[in-house]
XYZ file of C-alpha atoms in Angstrom:
609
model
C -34.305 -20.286 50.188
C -33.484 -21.545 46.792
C -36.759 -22.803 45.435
C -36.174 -25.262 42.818
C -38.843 -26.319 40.780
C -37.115 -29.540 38.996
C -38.676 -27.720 36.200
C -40.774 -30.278 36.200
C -39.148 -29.367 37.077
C -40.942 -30.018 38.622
C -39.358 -26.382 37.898
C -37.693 -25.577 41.409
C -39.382 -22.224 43.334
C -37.567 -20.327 44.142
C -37.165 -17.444 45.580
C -33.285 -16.384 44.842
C -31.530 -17.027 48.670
C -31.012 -13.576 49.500
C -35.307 -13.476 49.096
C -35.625 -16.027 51.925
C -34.173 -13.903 54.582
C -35.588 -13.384 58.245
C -37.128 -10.599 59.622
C -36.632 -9.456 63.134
C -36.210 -6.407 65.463
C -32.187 -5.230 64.596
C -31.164 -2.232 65.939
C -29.641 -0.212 62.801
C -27.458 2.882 63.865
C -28.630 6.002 64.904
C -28.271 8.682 62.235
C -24.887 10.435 64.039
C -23.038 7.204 64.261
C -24.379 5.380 60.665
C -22.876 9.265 59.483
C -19.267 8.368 60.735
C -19.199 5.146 59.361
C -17.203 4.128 56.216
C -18.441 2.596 53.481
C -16.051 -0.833 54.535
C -17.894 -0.618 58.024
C -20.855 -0.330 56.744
C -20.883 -3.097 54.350
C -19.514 -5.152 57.020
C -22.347 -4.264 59.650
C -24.771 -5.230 57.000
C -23.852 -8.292 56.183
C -23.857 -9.416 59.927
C -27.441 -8.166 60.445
C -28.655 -9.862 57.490
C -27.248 -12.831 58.347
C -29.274 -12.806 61.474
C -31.955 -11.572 59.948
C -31.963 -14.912 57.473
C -32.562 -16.769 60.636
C -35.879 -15.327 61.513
C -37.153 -15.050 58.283
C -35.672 -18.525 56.523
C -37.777 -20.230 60.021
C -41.229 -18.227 59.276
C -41.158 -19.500 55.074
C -40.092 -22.824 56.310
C -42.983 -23.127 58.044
C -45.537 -21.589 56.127
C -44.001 -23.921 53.256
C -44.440 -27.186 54.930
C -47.551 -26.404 57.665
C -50.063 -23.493 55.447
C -52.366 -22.215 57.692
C -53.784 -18.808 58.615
C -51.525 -18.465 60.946
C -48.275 -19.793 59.313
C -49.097 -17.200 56.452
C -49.784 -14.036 58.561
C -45.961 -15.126 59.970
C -44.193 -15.137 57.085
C -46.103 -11.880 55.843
C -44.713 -10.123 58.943
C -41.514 -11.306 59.356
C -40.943 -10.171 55.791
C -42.306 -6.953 56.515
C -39.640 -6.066 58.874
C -37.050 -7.517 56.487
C -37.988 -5.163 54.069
C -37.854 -2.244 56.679
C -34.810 -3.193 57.648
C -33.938 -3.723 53.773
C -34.888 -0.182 52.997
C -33.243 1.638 55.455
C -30.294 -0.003 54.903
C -30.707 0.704 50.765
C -31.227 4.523 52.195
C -28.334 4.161 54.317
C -26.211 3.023 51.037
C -26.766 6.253 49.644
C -23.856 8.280 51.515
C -21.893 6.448 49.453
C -22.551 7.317 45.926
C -19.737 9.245 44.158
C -17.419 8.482 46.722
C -14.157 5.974 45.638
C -14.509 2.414 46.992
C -12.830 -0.836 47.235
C -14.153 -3.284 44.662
C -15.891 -5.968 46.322
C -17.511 -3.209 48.912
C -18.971 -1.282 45.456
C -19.950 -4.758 44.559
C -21.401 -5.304 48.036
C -23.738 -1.814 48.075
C -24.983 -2.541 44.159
C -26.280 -6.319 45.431
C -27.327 -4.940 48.614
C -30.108 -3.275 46.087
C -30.790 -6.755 44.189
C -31.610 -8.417 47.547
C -35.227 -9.155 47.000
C -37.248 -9.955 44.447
C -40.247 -7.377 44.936
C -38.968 -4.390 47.231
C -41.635 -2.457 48.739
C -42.475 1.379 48.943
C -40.908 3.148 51.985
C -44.593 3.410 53.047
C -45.399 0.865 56.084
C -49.058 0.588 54.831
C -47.931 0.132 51.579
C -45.122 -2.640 52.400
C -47.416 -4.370 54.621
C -49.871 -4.539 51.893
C -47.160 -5.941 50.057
C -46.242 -8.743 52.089
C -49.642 -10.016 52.567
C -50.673 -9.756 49.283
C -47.487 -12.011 48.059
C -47.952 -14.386 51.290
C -51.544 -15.088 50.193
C -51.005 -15.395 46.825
C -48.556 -18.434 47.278
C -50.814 -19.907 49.764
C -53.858 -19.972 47.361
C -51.829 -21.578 45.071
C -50.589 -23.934 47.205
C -53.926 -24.563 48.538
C -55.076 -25.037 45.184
C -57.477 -28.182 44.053
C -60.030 -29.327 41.456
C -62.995 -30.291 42.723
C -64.992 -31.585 39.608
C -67.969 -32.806 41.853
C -68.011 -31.245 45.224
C -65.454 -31.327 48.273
C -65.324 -35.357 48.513
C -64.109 -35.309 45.092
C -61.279 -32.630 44.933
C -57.923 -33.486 43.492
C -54.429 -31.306 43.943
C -52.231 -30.752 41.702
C -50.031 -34.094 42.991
C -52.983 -35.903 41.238
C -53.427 -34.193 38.622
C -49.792 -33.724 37.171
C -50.207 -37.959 37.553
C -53.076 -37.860 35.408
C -51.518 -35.622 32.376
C -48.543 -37.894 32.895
C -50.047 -41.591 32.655
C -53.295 -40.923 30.642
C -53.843 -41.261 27.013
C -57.637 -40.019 27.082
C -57.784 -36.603 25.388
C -60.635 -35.952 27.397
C -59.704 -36.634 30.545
C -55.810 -34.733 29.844
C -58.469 -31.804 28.602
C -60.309 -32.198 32.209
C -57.010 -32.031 34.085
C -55.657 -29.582 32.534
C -58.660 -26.769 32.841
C -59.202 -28.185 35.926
C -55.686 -27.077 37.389
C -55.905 -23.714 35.384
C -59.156 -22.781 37.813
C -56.613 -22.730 41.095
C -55.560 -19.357 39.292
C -58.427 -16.735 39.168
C -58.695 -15.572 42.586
C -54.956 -14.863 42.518
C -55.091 -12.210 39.417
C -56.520 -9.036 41.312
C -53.728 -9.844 43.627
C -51.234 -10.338 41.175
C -51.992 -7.000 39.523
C -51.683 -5.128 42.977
C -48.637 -6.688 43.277
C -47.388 -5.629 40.513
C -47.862 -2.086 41.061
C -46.440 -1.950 44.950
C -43.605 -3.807 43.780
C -43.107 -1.422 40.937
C -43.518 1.063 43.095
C -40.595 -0.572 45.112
C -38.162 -0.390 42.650
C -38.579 2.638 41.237
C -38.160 3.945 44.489
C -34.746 1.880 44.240
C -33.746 3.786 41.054
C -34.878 1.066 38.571
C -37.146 1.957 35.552
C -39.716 -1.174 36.840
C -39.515 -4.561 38.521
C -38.403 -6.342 35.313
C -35.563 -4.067 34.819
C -34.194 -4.239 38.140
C -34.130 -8.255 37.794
C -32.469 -7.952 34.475
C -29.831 -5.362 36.820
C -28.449 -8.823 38.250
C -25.967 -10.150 35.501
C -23.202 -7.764 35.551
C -24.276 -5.895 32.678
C -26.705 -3.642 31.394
C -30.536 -4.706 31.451
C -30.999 -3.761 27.508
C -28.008 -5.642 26.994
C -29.090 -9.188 29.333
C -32.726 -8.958 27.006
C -30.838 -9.571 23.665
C -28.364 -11.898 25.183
C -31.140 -14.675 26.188
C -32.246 -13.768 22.555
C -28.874 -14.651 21.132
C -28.798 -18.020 23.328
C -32.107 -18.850 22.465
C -31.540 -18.388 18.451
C -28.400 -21.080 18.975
C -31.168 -23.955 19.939
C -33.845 -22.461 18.197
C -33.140 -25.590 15.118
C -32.797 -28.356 17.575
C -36.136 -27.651 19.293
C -38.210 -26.677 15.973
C -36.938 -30.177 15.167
C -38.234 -31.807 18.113
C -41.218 -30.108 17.790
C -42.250 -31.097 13.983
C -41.544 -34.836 15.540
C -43.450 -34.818 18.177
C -46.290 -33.399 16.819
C -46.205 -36.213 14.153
C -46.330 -38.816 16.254
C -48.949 -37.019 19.086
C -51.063 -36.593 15.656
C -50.921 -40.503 15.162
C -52.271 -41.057 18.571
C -55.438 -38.667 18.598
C -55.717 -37.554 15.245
C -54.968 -34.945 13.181
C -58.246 -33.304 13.845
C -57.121 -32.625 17.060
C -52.775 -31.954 15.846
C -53.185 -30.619 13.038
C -49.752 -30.072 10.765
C -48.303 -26.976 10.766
C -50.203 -25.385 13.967
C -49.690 -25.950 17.647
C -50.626 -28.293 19.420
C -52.928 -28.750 22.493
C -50.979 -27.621 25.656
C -52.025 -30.894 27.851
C -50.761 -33.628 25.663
C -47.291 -33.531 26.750
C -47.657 -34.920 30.246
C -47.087 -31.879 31.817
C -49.565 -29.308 33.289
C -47.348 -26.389 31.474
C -45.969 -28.588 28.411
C -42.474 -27.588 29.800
C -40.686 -30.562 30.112
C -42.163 -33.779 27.977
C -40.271 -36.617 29.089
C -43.845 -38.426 30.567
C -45.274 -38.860 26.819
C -41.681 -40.703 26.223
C -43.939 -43.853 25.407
C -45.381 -41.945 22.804
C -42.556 -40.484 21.313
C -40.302 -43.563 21.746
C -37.973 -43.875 18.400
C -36.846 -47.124 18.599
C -39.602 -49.229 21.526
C -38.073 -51.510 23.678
C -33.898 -50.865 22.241
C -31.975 -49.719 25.673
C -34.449 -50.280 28.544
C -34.414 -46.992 30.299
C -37.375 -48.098 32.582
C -35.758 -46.571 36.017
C -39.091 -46.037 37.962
C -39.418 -49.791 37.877
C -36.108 -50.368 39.240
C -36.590 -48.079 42.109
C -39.787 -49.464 43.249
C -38.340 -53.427 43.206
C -35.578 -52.546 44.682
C -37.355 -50.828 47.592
C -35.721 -47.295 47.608
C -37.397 -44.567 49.375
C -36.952 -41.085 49.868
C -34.313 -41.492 52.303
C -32.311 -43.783 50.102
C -32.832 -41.857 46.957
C -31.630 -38.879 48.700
C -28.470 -40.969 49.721
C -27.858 -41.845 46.389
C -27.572 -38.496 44.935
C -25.465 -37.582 48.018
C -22.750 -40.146 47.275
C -22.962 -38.887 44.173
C -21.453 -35.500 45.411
C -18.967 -37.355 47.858
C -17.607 -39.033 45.001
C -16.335 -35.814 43.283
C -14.980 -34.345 46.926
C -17.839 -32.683 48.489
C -18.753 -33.722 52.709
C -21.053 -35.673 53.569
C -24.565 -33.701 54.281
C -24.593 -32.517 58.011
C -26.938 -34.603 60.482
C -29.222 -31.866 60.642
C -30.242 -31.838 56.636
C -31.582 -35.252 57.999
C -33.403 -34.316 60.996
C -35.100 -30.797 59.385
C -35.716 -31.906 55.656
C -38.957 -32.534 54.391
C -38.479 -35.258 51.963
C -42.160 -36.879 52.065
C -45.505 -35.301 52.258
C -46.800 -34.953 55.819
C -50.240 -36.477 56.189
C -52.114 -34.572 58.708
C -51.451 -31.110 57.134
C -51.080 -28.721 53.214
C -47.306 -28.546 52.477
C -46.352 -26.812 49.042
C -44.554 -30.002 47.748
C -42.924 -27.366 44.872
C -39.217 -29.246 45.367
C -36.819 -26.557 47.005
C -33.355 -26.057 48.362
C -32.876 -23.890 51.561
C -30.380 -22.463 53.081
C -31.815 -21.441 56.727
C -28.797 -19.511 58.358
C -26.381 -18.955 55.906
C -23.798 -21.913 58.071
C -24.575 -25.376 57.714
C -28.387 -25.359 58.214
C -29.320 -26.889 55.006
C -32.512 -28.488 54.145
C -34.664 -29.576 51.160
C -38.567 -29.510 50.686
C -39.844 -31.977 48.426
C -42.246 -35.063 48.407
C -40.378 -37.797 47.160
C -41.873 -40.525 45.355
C -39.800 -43.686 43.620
C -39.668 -42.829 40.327
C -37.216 -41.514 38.404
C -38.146 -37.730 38.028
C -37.905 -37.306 41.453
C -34.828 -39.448 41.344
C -33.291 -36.838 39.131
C -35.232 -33.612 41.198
C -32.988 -34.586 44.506
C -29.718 -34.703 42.676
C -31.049 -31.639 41.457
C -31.714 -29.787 44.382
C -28.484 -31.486 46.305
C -27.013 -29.157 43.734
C -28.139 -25.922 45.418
C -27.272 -27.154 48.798
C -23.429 -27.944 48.022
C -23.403 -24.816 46.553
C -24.738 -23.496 49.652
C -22.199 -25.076 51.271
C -19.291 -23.909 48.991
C -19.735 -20.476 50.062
C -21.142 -20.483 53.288
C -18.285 -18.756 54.676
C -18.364 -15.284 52.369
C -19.833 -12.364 53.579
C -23.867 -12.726 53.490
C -24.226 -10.499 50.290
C -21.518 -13.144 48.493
C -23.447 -15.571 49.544
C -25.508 -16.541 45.685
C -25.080 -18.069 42.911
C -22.592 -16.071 40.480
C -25.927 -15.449 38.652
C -29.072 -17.029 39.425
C -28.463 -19.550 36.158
C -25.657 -20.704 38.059
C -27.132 -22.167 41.071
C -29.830 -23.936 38.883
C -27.070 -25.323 36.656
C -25.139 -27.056 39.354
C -27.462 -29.930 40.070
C -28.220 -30.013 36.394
C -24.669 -30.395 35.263
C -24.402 -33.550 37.957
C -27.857 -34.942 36.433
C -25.838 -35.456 32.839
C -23.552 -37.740 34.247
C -26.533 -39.644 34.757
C -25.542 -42.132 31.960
C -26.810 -45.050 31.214
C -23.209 -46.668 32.679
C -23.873 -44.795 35.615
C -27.538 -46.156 36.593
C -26.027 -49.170 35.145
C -23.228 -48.582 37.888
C -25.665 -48.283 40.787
C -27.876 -51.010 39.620
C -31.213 -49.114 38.586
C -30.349 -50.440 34.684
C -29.187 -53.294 33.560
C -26.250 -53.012 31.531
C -26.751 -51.849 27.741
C -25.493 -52.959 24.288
C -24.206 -49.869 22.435
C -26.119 -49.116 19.884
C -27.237 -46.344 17.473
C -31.225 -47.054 18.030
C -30.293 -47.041 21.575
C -28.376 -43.528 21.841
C -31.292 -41.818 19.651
C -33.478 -43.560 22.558
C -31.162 -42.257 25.030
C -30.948 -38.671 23.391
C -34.345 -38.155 22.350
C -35.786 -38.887 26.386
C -33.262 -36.222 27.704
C -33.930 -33.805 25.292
C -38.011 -34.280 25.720
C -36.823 -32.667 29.131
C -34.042 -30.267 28.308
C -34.764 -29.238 25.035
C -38.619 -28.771 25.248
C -38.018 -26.749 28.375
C -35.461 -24.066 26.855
C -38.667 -21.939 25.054
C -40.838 -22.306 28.498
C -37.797 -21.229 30.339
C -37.310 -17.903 28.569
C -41.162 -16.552 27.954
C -42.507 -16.529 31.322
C -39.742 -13.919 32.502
C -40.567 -12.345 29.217
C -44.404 -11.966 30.024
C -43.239 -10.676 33.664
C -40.838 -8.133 31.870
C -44.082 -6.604 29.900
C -46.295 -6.540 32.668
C -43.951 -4.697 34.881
C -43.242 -2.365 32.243
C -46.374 -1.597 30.857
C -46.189 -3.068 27.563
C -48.826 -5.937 29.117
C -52.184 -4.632 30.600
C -54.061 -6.020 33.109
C -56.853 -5.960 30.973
C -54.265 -8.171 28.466
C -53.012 -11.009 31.121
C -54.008 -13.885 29.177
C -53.943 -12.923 26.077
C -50.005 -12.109 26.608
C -49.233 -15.378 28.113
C -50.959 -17.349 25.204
C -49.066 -15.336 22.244
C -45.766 -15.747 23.845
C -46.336 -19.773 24.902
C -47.569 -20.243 21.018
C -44.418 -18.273 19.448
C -42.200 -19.721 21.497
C -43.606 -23.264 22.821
C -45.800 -23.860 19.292
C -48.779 -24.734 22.383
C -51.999 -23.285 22.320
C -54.682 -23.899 24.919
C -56.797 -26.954 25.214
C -59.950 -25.042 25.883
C -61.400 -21.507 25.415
C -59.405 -18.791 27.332
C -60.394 -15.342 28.379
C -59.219 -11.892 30.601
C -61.660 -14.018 33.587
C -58.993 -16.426 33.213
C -55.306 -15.877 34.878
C -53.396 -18.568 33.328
C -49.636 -17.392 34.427
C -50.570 -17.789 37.781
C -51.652 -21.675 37.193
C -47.479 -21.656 37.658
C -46.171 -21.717 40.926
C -43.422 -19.309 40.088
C -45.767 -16.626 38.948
C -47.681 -16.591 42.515
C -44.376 -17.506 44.147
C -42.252 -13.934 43.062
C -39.540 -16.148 41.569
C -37.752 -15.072 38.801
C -37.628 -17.967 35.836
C -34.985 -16.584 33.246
C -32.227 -18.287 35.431
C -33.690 -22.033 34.519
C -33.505 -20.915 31.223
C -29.764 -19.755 31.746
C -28.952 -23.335 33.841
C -30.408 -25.150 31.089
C -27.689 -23.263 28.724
C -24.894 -23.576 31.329
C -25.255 -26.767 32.578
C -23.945 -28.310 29.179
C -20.887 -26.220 29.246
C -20.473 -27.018 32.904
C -20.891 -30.386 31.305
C -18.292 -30.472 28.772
C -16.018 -28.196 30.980
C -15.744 -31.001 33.785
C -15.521 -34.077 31.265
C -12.519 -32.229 29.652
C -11.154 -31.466 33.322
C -11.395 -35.982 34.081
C -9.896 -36.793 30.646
C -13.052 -38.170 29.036
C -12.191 -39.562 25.561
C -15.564 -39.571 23.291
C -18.704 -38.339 22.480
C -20.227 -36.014 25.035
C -23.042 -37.494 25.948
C -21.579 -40.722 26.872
C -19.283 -38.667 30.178
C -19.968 -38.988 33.264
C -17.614 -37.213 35.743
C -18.880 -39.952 39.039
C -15.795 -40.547 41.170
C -13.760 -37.480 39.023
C -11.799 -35.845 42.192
C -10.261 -33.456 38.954
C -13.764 -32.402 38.102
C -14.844 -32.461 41.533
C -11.868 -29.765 42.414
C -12.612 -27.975 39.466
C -16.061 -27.383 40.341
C -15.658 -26.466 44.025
C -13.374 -24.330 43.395
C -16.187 -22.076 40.899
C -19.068 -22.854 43.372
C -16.037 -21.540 46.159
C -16.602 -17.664 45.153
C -20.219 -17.662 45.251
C -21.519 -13.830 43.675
C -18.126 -12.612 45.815
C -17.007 -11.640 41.279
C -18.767 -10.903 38.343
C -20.057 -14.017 36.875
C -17.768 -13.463 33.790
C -14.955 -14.531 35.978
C -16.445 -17.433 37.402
C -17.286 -19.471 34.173
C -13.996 -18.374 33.291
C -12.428 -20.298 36.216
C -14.409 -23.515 34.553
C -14.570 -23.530 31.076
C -11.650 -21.277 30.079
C -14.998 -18.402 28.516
C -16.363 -15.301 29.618
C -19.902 -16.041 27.563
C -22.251 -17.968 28.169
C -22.356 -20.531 24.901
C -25.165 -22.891 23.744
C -22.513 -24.971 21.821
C -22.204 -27.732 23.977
C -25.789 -28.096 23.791
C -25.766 -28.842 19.870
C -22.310 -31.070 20.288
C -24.224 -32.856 23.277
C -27.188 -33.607 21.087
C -25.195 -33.650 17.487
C -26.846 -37.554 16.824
C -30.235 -36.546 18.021
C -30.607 -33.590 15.492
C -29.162 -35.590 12.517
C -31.482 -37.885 12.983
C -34.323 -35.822 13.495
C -33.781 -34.047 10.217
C -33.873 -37.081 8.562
C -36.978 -38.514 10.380
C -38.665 -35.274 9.784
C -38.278 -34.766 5.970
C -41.315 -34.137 3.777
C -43.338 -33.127 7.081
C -44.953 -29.517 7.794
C -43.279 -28.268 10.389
C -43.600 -24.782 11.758
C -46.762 -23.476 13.460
């Protein structure tokens, strides 16, 4: 499974795809004949009993996912058990190998064999069995998780509550939500800090200094060197977002005071209309430059026009169609969970799934008409081509080139979700050019896109600490609150303390997925972006391309999403966009009117925090 929280984004899940894999009883070779084999044969025997073993596994998270019970939970827990005996063995078995002279893509094979899972366990069976519970119970407290601010008739889940820091303009009751939410999270730190040290544990016994180093291991180079790369990203947007920020603290302080936003500090966390002030875009009404210039009101659109979750799903397929891509199989219709069931607790966190490694495909996500979710399904329809794309490499191919990668692809469709395109399709009407209405246009997608680059890079770095050491258990919180306020400029609506577990009030936290790669799609996706408009011949400013009904784009990109992890990433984005480095350039061409006119807007303000 791909979980993709629409990092709102929803924020899209995820365990990477090879975490989602299926645990059954596969016979591995007995110790005389695995000694005979070759390191070619052995790679190739692996990949066909993982494959099988996706089955098994992919079915038991699938339903624990969309039908949490006691039961559904102590399935997953033990088909991933025998995953991850099967996993470790096989890691063992990998071993004959060192030192020895291989092929290229079977070295490649052996070193992502080891990157398979996000939180390998001991070779102890106690131990590993501890582990999977522990990580199947965490996720299904969380998504259990409700505020119930006057007994059980009144409780409200997170569904509600994300509606509530999204439409209302009552600090107090954005203050309610928000601590509300945040008290889903305490019975899930004494897990999370046993976790931590079993899956330490598990990748030590891997040959990794901790857990945090052994994600870093995934991006074809060395760990040290990945940490000061998302540094040297980061520092290229840095200006654009310390813009946006002195803005929209200006004009949050005109709505509640500047009691409550003071200049030059950070402001409250729940303002933002988002439970993890990651993405903005539902405080657009606030923040609006120009009101009423360039109607961009798509939620209304969708809900007079009668679309559903069906038909916004078929939207964003044609969308794909258009550039090349099949049609989705009959079965991503019959299996898909697209609406939340009403008879049972579903984790509506929007993901992308890829059961069997063929052409079972499915998405998980409650779709409602408005335009966030509008954009979450084109989103996640991005991790299913790619799925697609590569379906037929070898199981251990089968991923993203790097994790960024497979977030990026539905992202990099979502920008060619102009204005002439909604216009195209009907959900806009058609709009005068204008400079009020691109700094309209630029300002909403940057309340998402922008805002979220800071959010997207600390919680990885929090992880990184705690794995290593740096961050005690006794110094959860306290962690999580310096890094959100130097990096976000948010500081907590209400008192925090150690009894508190704020990290885990995130579904990726309880979840075991790695975040840095939304931080790396939100980076890639613009030079995706500009890569693809160059490849259809698009003549003008950046932000006014979109590649719909491009079959030169739409080659272009298949051909990259083709190779899956099957290379080093290096010489995948060099297929695309002619570089070997990742480059937040595109970001500051994309948003080039946006930033001159937030310099202007924000002169003689205090901006910092």
């Amino acid at each position: 499974m791909s979980s993709l929280s629409r990092v709102a984004r929803p924020a899209v899940a995820v365990l990477g795809v090879f975490a989602a894999l299926a645990g059954c009883d596969v016979r591995v070779n007995g110790d005389d004949a695995a000694s005979t084999e070759s390191a070619d044969e052995f790679v190739a025997r692996t990949n066909k009993e993982m494959t099988e073993l996706q089955k098994e596994k992919g079915a038991a998270e699938w339903v624990q996912a969309t039908y949490i019970n006691d039961d559904t939970q102590m399935l997953n827990a033990k088909a991933n058990e025998r995953f991850l005996a099967y996993f470790n063995h096989a890691v063992e078995e990998s071993k004959r190998y060192a030192g020895q002279t291989l092929k290229p893509e079977t070295a490649r094979a052996i070193h992502l064999l080891k990157l398979s899972v996000t939180a390998p366990a001991s070779n102890d069976a106690e131990k590993r069995a501890e582990l999977t519970q522990t990580t199947a119970r965490m996720e299904a407290t969380y998504g259990e998780g409700k505020y119930c601010p006057k007994g059980p008739d009144s409780c409200l889940n997170l569904d509600r509550l994300e509606e509530i820091l999204a439409t209302s303009r009552d600090y107090d009751e954005l203050t309610e939500a928000w601590a509300g939410w945040h008290t889903i999270s305490k019975p899930i730190r004494a897990d999370y800090i046993r976790y931590v040290e079993l899956a330490n544990e598990g990748a030590r016994a891997l040959g990794f200094k901790d857990l945090g180093a052994m994600w870093r291991s995934g991006y074809d180079m060395p760990p040290e060197a990945f940490e000061q790369e998302t540094e040297r990203l980061w520092t290229q947007v840095k200006p654009l977002y310390d813009e946006l920020h002195c803005y929209a603290r200006a004009r949050l302080a005109k709505k509640y005071g500047e009691d409550r936003v003071p200049a030059g500090k950070p402001f409250p966390a729940q303002l933002l209309g988002n439970m993890w002030a990651q993405q903005w875009g539902k405080v657009y009404d606030l923040l609006e430059p120009y009101p009423g210039v360039g109607s961009l009101n798509v939620d209304q659109a969708l809900k007079r026009q009668g679309y559903d979750a069906h038909r916004m799903t078929q939207s964003a397929e044609t969308f794909y169609v258009s550039l090349g891509f099949p049609k989705l199989p009959d079965s991503f219709w019959e299996r898909s969970m697209l609406t939340r069931p009403r008879d049972r607790e579903v984790v509506c966190h929007a993901s992308a799934w890829h059961m069997d490694m063929a052409s079972d495909v499915r998405i998980k996500q409650c779709i409602e008409p408005t335009e966030q979710q509008l954009i979450t399904i084109y989103h996640e329809l991005g991790h299913v081509y790619y799925f697609l794309s590569y379906k037929d490499l070898p199981y251990l191919f089968q991923n993203g080139a790097n994790d960024g990668f497979h977030e990026a692809i539905g992202d990099t469709v979502v920008l060619s979700m102009t204005p002439g395109y909604l216009s195209t399709i009907k959900l806009i009407g058609s709009i005068k050019p204008s400079n009020e209405a691109v700094i309209n246009e630029q300002l909403k997608l940057a309340l998402d896109r922008i805002a979220f680059l800071p959010f997207g890079k600390l919680i990885d770095q929090w992880r990184w600490k705690v794995f290593s050491g740096e961050v005690a258990p006794a110094n959860y919180n306290q962690a999580w609150w310096e890094l959100r306020t130097k990096y976000q400029g948010v500081a907590p609506p209400v008192a925090r303390s150690e009894e508190d577990f704020d990290p885990g009030a995130k579904y990726h936290i309880p979840g075991n997925t790695p975040y840095t790669r939304y931080f790396l799609a939100f980076i890639l996706q613009f030079q995706f972006h500009r890569a693809l408009c160059e490849a259809a011949g698009h003549i003008g400013p950046l932000h006014e391309c979109s590649v719909y009904g491009s079959a030169e784009a739409g080659r272009r990109f298949a051909e990259m999403l083709a190779l899956g992890r099957s290379q080093p990433w290096q010489d995948s984005l060099e297929k695309l966009t002619g570089t070997r480095e990742m480059d937040a350039s595109a970001i500051i061409d994309y948003f080039a009117p946006l930033m001159g006119w937030l310099k202007e807007r924000n002169q003689g303000q205090q901006c910092g925090w």
